[in-house]
CSV table of C-alpha atoms and ligand atoms in Angstrom, one decimal:
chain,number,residue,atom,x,y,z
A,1,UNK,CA,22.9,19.4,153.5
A,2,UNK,CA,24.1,19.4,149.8
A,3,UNK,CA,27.7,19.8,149.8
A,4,UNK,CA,28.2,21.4,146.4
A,5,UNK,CA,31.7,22.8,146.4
A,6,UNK,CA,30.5,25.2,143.7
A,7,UNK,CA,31.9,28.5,143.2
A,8,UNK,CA,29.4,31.5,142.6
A,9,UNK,CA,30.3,35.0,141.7
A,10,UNK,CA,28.3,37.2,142.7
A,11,UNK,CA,28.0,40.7,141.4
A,12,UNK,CA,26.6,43.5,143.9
A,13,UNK,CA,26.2,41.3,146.7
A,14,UNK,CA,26.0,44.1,149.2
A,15,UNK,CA,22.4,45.1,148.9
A,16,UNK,CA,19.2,44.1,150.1
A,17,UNK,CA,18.9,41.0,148.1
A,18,UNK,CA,22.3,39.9,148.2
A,19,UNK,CA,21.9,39.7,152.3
A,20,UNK,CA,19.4,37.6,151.8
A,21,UNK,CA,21.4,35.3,149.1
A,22,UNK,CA,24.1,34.9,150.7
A,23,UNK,CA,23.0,33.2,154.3
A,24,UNK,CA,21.1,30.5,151.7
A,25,UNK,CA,24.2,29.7,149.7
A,26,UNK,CA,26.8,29.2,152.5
A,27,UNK,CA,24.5,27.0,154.3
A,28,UNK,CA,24.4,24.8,150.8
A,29,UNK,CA,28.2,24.6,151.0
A,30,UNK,CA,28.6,27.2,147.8
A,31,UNK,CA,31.8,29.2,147.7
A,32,UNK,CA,31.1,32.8,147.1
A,33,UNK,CA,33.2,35.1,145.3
A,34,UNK,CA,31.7,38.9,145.9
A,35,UNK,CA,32.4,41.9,143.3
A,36,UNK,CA,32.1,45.0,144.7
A,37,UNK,CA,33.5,48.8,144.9
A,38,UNK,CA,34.1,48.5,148.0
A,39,UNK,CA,34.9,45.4,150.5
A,40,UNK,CA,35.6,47.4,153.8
A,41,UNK,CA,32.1,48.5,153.7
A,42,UNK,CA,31.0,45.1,153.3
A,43,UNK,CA,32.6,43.0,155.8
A,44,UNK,CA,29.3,42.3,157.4
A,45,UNK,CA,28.7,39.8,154.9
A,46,UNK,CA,31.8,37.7,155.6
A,47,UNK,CA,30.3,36.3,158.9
A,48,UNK,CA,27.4,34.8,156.7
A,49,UNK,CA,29.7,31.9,155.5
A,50,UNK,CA,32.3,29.5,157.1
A,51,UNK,CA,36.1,31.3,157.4
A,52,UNK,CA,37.1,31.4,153.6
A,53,UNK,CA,33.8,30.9,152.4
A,54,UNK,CA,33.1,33.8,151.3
A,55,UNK,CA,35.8,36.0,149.4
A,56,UNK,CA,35.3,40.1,148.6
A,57,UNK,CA,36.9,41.1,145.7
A,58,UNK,CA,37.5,45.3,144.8
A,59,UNK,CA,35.5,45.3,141.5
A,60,UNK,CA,35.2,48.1,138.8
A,61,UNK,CA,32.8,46.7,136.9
A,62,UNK,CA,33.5,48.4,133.8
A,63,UNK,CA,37.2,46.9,134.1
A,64,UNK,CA,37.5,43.8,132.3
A,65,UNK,CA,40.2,42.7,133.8
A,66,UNK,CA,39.2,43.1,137.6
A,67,UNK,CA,35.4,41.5,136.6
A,68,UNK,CA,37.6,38.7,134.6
A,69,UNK,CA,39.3,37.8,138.1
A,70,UNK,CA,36.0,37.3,139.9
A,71,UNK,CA,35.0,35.3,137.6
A,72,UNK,CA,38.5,33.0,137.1
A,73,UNK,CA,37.6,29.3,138.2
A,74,UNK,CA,33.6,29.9,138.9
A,75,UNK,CA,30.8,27.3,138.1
A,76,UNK,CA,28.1,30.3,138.6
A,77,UNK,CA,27.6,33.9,137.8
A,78,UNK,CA,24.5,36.4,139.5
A,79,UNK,CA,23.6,39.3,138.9
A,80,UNK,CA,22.4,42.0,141.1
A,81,UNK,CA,23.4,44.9,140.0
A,82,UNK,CA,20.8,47.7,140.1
A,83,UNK,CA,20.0,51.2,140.9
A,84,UNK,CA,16.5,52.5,141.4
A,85,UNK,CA,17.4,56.2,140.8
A,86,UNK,CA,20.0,57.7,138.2
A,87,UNK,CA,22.7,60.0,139.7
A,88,UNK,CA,25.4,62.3,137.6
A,89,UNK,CA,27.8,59.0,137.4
A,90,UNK,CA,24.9,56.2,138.0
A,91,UNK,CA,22.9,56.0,134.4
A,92,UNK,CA,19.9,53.2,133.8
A,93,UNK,CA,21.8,51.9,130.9
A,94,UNK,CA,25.1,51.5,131.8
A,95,UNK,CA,24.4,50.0,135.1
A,96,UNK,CA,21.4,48.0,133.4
A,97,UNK,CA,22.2,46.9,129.8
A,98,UNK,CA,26.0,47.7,129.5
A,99,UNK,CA,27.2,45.8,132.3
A,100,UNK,CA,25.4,42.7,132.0
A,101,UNK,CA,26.4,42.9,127.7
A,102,UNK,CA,29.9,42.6,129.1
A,103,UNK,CA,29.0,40.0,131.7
A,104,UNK,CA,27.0,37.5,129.7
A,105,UNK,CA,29.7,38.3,126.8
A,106,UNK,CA,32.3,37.3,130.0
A,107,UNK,CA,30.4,34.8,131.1
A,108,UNK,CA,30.4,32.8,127.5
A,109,UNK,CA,34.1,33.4,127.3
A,110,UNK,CA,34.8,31.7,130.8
A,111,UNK,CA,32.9,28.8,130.2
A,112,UNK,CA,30.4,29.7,133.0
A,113,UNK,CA,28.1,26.9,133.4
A,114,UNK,CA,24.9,29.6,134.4
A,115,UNK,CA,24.0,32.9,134.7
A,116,UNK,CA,20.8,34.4,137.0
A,117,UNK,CA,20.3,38.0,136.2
A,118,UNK,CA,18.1,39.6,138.5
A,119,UNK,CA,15.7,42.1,136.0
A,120,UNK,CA,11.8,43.6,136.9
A,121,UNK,CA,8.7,42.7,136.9
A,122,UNK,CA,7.1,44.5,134.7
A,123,UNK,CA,9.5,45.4,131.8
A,124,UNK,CA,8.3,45.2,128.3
A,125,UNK,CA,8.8,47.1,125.3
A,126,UNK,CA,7.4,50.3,124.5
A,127,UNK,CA,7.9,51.1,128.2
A,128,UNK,CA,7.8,54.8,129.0
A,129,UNK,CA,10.2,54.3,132.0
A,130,UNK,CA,13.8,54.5,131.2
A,131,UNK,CA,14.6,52.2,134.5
A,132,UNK,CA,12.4,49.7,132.5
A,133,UNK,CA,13.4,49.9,129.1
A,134,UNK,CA,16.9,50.2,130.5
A,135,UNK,CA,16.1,46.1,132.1
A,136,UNK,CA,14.6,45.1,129.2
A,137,UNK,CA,17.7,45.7,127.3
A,138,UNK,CA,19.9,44.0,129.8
A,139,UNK,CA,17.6,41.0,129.3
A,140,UNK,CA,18.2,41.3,125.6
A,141,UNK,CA,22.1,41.5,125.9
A,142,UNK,CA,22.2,38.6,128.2
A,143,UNK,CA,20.3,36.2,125.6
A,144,UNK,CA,22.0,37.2,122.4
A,145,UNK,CA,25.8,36.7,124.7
A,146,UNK,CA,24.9,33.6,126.8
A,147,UNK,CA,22.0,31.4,126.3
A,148,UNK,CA,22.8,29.4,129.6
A,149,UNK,CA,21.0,32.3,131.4
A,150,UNK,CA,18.0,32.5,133.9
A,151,UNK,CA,16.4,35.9,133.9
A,152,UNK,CA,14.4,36.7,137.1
A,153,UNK,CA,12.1,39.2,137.2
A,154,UNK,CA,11.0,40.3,141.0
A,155,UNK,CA,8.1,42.8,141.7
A,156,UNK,CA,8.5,45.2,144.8
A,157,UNK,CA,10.2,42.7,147.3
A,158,UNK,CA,9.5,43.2,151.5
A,159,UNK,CA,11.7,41.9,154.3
A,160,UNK,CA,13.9,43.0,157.2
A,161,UNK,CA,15.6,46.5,155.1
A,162,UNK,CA,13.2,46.6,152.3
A,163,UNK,CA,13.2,49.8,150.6
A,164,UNK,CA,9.6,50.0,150.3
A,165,UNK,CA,7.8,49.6,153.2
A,166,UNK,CA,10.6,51.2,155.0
A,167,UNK,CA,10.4,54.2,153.8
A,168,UNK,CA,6.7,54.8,153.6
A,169,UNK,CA,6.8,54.3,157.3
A,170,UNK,CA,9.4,56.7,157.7
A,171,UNK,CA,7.5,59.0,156.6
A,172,UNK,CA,4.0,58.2,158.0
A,173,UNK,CA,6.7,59.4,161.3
A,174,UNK,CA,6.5,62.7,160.4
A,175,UNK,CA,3.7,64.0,157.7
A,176,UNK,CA,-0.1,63.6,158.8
A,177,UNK,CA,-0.8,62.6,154.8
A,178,UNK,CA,0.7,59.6,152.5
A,179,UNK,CA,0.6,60.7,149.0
A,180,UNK,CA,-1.1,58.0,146.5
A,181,UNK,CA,0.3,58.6,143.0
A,182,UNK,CA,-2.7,58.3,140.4
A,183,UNK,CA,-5.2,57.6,142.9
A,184,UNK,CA,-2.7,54.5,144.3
A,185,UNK,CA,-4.3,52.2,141.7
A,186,UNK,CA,-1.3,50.8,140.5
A,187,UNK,CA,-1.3,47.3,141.1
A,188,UNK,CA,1.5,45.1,143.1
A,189,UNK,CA,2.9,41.5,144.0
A,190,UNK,CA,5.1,42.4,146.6
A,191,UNK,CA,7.2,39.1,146.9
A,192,UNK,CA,9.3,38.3,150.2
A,193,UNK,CA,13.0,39.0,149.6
A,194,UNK,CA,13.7,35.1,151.3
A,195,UNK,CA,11.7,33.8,148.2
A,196,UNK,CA,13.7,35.9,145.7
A,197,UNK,CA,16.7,34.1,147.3
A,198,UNK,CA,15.3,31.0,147.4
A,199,UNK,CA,14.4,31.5,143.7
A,200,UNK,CA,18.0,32.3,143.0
A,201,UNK,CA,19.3,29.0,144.1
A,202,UNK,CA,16.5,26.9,142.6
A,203,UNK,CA,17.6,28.7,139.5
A,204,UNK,CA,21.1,27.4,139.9
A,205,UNK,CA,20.3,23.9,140.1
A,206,UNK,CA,17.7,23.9,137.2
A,207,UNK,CA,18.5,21.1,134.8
A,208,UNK,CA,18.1,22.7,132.0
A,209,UNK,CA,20.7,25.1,129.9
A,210,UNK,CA,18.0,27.0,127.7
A,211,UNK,CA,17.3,30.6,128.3
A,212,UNK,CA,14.5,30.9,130.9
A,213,UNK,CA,12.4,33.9,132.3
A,214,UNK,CA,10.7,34.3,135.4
A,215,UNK,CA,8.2,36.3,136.7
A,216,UNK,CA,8.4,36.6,140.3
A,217,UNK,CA,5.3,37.9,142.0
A,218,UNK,CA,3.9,37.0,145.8
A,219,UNK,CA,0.4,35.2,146.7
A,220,UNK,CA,-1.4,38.4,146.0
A,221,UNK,CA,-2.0,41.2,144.1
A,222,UNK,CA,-2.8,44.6,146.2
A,223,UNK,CA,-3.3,48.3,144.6
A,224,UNK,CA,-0.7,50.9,146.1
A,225,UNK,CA,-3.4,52.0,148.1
A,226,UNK,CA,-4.3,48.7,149.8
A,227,UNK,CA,-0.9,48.1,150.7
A,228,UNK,CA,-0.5,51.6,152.2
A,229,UNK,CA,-3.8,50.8,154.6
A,230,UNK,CA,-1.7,47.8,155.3
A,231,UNK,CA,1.5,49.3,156.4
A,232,UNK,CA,-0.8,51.9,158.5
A,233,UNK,CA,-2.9,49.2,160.0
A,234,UNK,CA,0.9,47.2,160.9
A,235,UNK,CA,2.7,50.7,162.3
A,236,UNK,CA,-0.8,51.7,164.0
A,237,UNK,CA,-1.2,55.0,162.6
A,238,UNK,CA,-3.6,56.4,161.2
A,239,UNK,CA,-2.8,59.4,158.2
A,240,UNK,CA,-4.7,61.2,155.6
A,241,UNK,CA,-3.9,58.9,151.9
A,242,UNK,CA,-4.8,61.9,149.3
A,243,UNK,CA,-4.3,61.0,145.7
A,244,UNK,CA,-2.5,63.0,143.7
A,245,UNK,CA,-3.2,63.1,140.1
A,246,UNK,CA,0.1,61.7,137.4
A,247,UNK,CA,0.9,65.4,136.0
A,248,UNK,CA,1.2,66.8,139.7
A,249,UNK,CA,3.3,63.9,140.8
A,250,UNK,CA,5.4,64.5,137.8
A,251,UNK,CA,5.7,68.2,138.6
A,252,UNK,CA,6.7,68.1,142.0
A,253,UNK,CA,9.1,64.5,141.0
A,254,UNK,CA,11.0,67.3,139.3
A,255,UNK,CA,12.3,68.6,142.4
A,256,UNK,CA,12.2,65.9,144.6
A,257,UNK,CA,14.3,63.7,142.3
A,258,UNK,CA,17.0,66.0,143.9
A,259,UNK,CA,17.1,64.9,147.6
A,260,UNK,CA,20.1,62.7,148.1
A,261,UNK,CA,17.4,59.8,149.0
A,262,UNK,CA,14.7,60.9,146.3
A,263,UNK,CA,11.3,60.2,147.8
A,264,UNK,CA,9.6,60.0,144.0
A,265,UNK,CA,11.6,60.7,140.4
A,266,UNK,CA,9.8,61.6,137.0
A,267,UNK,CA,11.0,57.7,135.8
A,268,UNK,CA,9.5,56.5,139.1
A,269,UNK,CA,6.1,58.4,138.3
A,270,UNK,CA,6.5,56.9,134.9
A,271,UNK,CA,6.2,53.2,136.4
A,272,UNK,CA,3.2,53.8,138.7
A,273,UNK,CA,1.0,54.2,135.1
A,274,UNK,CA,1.2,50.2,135.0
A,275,UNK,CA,0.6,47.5,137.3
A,276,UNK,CA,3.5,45.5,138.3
A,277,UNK,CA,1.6,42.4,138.8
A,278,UNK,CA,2.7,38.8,137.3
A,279,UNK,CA,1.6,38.9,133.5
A,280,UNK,CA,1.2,34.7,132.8
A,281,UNK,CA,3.6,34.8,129.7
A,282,UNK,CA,5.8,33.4,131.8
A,283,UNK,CA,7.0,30.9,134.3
A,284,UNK,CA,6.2,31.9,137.8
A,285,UNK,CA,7.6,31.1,141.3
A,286,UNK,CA,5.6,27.9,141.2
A,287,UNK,CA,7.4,26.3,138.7
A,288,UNK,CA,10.3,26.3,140.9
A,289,UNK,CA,8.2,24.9,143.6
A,290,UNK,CA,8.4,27.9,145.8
A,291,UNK,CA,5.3,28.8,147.4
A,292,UNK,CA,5.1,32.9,148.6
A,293,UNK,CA,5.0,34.1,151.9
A,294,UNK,CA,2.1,36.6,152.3
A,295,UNK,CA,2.8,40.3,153.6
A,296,UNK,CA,0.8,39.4,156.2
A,297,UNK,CA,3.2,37.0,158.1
A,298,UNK,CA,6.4,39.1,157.4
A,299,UNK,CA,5.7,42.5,157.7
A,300,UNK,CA,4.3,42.3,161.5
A,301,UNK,CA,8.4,40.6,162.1
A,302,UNK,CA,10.0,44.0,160.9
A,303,UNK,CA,8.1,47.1,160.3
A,304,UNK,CA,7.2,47.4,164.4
A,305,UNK,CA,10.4,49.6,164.8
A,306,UNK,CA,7.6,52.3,163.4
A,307,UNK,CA,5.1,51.6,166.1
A,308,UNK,CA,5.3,54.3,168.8
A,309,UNK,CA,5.3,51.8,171.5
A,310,UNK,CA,7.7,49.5,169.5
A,311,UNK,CA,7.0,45.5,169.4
A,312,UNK,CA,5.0,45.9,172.5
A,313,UNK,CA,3.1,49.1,171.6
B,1,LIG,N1,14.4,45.4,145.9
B,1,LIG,C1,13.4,45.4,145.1
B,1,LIG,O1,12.3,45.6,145.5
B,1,LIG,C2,13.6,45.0,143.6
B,1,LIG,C3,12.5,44.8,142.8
B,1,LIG,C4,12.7,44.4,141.5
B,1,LIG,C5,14.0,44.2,141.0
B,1,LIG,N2,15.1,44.5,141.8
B,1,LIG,C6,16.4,44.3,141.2
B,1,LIG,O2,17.2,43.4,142.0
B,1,LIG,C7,18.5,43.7,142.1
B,1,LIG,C8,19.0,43.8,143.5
B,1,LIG,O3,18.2,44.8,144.2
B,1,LIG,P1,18.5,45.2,145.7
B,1,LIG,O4,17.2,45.6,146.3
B,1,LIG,O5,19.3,44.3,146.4
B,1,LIG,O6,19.3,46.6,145.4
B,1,LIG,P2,20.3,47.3,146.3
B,1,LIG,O7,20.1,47.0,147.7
B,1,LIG,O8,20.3,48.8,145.9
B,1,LIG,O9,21.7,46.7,145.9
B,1,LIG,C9,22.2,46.9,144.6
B,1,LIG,C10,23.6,46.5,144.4
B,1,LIG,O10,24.1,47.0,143.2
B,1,LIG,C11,25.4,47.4,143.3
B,1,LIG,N3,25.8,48.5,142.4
B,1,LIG,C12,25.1,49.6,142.2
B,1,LIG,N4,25.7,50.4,141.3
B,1,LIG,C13,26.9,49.8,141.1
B,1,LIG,C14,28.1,50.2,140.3
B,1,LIG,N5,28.2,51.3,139.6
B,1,LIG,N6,29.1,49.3,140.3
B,1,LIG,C15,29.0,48.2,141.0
B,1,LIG,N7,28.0,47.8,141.7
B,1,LIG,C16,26.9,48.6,141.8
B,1,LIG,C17,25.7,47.7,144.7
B,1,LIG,O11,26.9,46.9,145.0
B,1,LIG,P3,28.1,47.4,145.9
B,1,LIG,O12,27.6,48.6,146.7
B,1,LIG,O13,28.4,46.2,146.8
B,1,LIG,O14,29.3,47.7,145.1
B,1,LIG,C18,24.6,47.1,145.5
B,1,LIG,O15,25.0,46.0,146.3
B,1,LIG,C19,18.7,45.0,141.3
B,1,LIG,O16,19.0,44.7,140.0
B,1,LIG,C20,17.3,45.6,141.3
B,1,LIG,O17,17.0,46.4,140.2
B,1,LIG,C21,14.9,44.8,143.1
């Protein structure tokens, strides 16, 4: 065991990636400092570290100040900030671009010795998705502030909690059809949210202070459809997959965008017209010596709970 003695801040620590993080830094001896709006509701991550390990801090991040005492005394900054959907407060480009401009502007200031961003596969310019263009500009704020910066950019990620799987099996529970958006030709590289983490702290201890990008894609490459005949094959249930052309999706994304949970936004119907698969422009997993775990061996661990019978059924 490495006993580093590092501090980290950590910026939206709470979510499904940050669970994962934070087991593989405490058990590296890291000292986490966690930003977030609100630490009562995220006590369960204090247990994932020695007592004292791991400190929650109340965090507006648009509050220099509060964001400039997280990051007081650290050796490392990430950031995993992100929203999928935008709400009448939430918006793509403040939560994407305008918060990491004043973090890697932050980050320069405090003498921060890296910074890993977490951004998209997938993002480039001219992107018709605001989501995306809102990452790509993040990315572009980061470099021009602080060059000492790793930007990692994950495809859909699985594990224990994911949002995707999750919640196409959720509904496989209770409609006899699975929509497939354009035919569900889209391409994936569904990663495994362990190696995301596992990326993260290789891309703390790279020796190397240049700007970097990754492009963080699994052992395969599946079409939308594929890996909804994979999820039905896992949750053994069978239902009807009927394709349903861009402009339809887009139409009835008009109206679902307004669930609390939306099952499908305009922006999200927006990203299905490109693959999401790693383009080779830039470094991959490999070159951080990480080798991807296949859907295969992780989604049988989780996705059971959708089974009728359960783990035995
Ligand atoms: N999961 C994926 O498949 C995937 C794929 C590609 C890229 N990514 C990117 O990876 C990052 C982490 O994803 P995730 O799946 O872990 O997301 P998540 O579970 O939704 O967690 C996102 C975190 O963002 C924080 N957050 C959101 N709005 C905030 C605000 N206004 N102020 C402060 N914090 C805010 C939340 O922090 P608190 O609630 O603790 O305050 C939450 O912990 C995101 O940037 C996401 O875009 C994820």
């Amino acid at each position: 065991m490495q006993n580093n003695q590092k501090i980290i801040a950590i910026f939206g620590a709470g979510g499904f990636l940050g669970k994962n993080l934070m087991r593989q830094l405490t058990k590296m001896e890291y000292r986490v400092k966690v930003a977030t709006r609100n630490p009562y509701l995220k006590g369960y991550l204090k247990p994932l570290g020695n007592p004292g390990q791991i400190e929650l801090f109340e965090t507006d991040i648009f509050n220099l100040n509060e964001v400039k005492a997280v990051l007081r005394n650290c050796d490392f900054v990430i950031n995993l900030v992100g929203i999928l959907n935008e709400t009448r407060k939430q918006k793509f480009n403040k939560i994407h671009a305008q918060f990491p401009y004043l973090l890697s502007k932050l980050c320069d200031e405090f003498g921060i010795e890296r910074l890993v961003h977490i951004s998209a596969l997938g993002v480039k310019e001219n992107h018709t998705s605001k989501y995306m263009e809102s990452k790509l500009q993040g990315e572009k704020n980061i470099f021009e502030n602080f060059k000492p910066s790793v930007i990692l950019r994950p495809s859909v990620c699985f594990g224990n909690e994911d949002k995707f799987f999750n919640t196409f099996a959720s509904i496989a529970q209770f409609l006899p059809i699975l929509p497939l958006v354009g035919g569900g030709k889209t391409k994936f590289a569904p990663i495994y949210v362990g190696d995301v983490a596992q990326a993260i702290v290789k891309s703390l201890q790279l020796n190397n202070s240049k700007p970097k990008i990754y492009e963080l894609g699994g052992p395969e490459n599946y079409s939308f459809k594929e890996l909804m005949e994979i999820l039905l094959k896992e949750i053994k249930k069978k239902r009807l997959l009927i394709s349903v052309p861009f402009g339809l999706a887009k139409f009835q994304s008009h109206f679902l965008q307004f669930m609390p949970n939306p099952l499908l936004t305009p922006d999200q119907v927006e990203m299905l017209k490109y693959n999401n698969i790693v383009s080779g422009q830039y470094s991959t997993l490999k070159d951080l010596g990480i080798t991807g775990k296949t859907i295969e061996t992780i989604l049988p661990k989780y996705i059971y709970r959708f089974r009728t019978g359960g783990e035995f059924g």
